[in-house]
Short mmCIF file of C-alpha atoms in Angstrom, two decimals:
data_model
loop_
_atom_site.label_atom_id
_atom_site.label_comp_id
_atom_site.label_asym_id
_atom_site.label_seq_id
_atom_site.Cartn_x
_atom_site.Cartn_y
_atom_site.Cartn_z
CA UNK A 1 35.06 10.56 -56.08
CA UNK A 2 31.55 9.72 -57.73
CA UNK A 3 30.80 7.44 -60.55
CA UNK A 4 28.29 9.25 -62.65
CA UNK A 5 28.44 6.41 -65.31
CA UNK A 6 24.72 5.29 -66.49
CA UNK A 7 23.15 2.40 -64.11
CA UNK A 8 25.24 3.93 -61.30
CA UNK A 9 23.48 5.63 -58.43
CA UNK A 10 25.62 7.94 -56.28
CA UNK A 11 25.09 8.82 -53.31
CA UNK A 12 23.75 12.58 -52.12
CA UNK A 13 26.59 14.92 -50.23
CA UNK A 14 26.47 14.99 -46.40
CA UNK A 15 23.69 17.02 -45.18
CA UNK A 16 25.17 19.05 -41.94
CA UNK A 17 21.74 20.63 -41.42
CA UNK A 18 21.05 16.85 -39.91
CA UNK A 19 22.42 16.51 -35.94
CA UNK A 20 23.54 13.11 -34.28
CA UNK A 21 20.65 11.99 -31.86
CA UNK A 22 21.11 9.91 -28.71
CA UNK A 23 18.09 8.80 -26.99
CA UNK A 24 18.46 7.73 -23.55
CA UNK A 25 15.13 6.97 -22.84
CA UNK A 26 15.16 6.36 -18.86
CA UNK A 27 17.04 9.68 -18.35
CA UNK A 28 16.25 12.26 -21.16
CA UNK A 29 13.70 15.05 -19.79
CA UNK A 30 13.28 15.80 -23.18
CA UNK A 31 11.65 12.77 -24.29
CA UNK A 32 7.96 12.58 -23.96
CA UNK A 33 6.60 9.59 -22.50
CA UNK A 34 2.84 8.97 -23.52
CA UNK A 35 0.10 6.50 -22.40
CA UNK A 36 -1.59 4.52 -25.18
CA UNK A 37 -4.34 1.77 -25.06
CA UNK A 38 -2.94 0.87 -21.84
CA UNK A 39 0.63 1.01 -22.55
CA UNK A 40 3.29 3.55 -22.38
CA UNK A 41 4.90 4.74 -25.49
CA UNK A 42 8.84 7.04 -25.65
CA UNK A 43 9.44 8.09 -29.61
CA UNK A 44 13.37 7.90 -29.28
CA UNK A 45 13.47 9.08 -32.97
CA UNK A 46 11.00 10.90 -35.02
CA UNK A 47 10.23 11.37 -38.47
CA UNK A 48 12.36 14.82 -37.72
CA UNK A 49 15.21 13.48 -36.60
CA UNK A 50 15.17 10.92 -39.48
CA UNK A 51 14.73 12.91 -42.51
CA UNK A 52 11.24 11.26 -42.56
CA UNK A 53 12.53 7.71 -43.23
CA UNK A 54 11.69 6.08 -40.05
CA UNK A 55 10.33 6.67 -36.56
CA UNK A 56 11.61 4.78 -33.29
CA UNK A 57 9.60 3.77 -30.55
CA UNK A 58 10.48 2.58 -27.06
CA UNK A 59 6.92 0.61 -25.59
CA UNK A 60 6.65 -0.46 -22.27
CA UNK A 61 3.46 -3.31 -22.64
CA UNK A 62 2.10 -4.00 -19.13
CA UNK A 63 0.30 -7.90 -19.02
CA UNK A 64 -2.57 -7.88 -21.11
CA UNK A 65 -1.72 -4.45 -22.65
CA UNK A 66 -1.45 -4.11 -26.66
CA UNK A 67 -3.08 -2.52 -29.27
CA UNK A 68 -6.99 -3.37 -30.59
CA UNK A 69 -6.74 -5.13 -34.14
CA UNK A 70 -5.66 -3.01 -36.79
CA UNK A 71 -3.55 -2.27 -40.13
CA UNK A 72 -1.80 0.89 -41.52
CA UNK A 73 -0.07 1.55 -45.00
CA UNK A 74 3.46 1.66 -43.93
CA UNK A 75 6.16 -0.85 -42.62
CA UNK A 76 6.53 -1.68 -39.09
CA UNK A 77 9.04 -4.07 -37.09
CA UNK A 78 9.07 -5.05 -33.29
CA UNK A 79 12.17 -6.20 -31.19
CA UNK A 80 11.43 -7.43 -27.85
CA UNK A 81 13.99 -6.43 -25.46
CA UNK A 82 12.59 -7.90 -22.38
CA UNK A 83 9.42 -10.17 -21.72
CA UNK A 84 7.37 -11.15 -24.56
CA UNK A 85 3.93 -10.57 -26.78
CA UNK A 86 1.80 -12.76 -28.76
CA UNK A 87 1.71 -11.20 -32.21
CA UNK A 88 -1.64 -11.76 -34.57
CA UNK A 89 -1.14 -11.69 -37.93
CA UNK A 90 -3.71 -11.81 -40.59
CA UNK A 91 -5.48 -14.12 -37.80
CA UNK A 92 -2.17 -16.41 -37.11
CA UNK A 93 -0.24 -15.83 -33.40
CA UNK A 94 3.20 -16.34 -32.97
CA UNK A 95 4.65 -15.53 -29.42
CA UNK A 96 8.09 -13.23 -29.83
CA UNK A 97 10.10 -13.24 -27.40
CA UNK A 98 13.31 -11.15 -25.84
CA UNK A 99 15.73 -11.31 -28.91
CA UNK A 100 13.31 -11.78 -31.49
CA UNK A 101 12.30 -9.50 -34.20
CA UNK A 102 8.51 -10.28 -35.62
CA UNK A 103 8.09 -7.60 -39.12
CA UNK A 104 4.46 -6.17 -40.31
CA UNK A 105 4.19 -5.26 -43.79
CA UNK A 106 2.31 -2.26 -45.08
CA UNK A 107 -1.67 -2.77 -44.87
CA UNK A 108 -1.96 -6.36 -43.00
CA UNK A 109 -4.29 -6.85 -40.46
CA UNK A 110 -2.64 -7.61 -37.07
CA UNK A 111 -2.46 -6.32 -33.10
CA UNK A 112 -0.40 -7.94 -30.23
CA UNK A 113 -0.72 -8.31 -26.45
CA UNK A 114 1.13 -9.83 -23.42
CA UNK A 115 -0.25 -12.33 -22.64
CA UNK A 116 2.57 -13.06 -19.73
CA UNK A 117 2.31 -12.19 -16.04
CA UNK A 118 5.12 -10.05 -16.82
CA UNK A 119 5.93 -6.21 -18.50
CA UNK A 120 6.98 -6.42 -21.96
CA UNK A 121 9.17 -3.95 -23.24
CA UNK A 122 9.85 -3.58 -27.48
CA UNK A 123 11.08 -1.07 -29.90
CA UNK A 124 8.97 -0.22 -32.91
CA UNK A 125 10.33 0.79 -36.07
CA UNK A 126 7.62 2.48 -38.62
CA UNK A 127 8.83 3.01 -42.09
CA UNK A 128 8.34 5.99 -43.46
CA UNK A 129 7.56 8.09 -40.02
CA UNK A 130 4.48 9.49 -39.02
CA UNK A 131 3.07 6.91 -36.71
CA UNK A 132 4.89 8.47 -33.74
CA UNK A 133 2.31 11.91 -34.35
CA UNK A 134 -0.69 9.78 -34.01
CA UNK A 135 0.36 8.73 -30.67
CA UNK A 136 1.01 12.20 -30.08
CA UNK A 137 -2.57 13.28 -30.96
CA UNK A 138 -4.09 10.60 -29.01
CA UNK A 139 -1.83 9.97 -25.58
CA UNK A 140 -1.49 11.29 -22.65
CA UNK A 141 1.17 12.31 -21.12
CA UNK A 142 2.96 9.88 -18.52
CA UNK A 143 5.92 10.93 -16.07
CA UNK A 144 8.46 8.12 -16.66
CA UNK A 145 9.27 5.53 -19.21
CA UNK A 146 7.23 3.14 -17.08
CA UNK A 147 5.10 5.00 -15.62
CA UNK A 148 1.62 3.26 -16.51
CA UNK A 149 -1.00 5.52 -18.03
CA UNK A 150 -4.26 6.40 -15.74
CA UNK A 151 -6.88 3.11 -15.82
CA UNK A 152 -9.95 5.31 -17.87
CA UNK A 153 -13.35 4.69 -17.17
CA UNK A 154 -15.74 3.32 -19.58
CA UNK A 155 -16.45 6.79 -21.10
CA UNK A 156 -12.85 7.42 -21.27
CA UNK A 157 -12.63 4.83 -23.20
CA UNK A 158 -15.60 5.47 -26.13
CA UNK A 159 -13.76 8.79 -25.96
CA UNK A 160 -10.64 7.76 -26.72
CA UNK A 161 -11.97 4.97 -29.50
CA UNK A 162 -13.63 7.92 -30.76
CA UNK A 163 -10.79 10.13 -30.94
CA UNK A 164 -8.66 7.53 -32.52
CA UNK A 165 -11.07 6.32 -34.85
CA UNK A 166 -11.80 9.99 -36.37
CA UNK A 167 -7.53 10.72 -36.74
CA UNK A 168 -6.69 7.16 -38.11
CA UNK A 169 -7.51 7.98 -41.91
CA UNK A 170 -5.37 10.80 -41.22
CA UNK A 171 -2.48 8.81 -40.13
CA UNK A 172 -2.93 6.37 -42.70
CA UNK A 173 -4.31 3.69 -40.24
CA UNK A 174 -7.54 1.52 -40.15
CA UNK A 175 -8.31 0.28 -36.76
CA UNK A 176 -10.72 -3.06 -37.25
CA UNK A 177 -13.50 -4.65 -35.38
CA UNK A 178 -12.18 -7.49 -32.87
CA UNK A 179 -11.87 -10.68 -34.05
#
């Protein structure tokens, strides 16, 4: 039974058009595994399987891997499983480690890299989805979880910069000049 009584929000009915998902990202076929900026992304959940609200992403950060500087107008959280990163924000670095949680609001300037001789591994939480289809657009596609993404050469690399810079408006993402 609902209250409908004013100042009371109910809750909508059960939507059975929505399925349970299970990710099991070292085992699905399914899952695409992509290589980005050096690192190798898995979207366990998409804005699909989320009714939009959220997307999930399994990273695998090599040492020195990690995005270039930049900022986008939606949420995002990172919870390092294994390893760590040393998180910039708005010019300040904090080193996360395996356990911790470090949260990015909307629109603040920040990037991260390992800075350890060892892999880091995270999950990335964007709020609402959508960040998962920019990887998408700009990746390419890795065999495994793990599997490192090919080292590009320097043209490979004004190409990709090129391609990413000319989809990030589109995907509601700035990427900045290095600090």
């Amino acid at each position: 039974m609902s209250d409908t009584s004013p100042g009371i929000a109910t809750i909508p009915p059960d939507d059975p058009q929505r399925r349970l998902t299970v990710a099991r990202p070292n085992d699905d076929d399914n899952l695409v595994h992509l290589g980005v900026v050096g690192d190798t992304y898995t979207t366990l959940l998409s804005g699909v399987d989320t009714g939009g609200q959220y997307c999930l992403i399994d990273m695998y950060v090599p040492p020195g891997g990690g995005p270039p500087p930049h900022r986008h107008d939606f949420e995002e959280s990172f919870t390092v499983l294994e390893g760590e990163i040393e998180a910039t924000f708005r010019g300040t670095k904090s080193v996360v480690r395996a356990g911790e949680t470090v949260h990015i609001p909307a629109n603040a300037p920040h990037f991260f890299r390992n800075a350890s001789d060892a892999p880091a591994r995270l999950l990335c939480i964007c709020s609402p989805a959508g960040q998962e289809k920019f990887f998408e657009e700009i990746g390419v596609p890795v065999a495994t979880r793990i599997t490192p993404p090919p080292k590009p050469d320097e043209a490979a690399v004004a190409k990709f910069r090129a391609k990413a810079e000319a989809l990030a408006p589109k995907y509601k993402t700035e990427l900045l000049k290095p600090g």
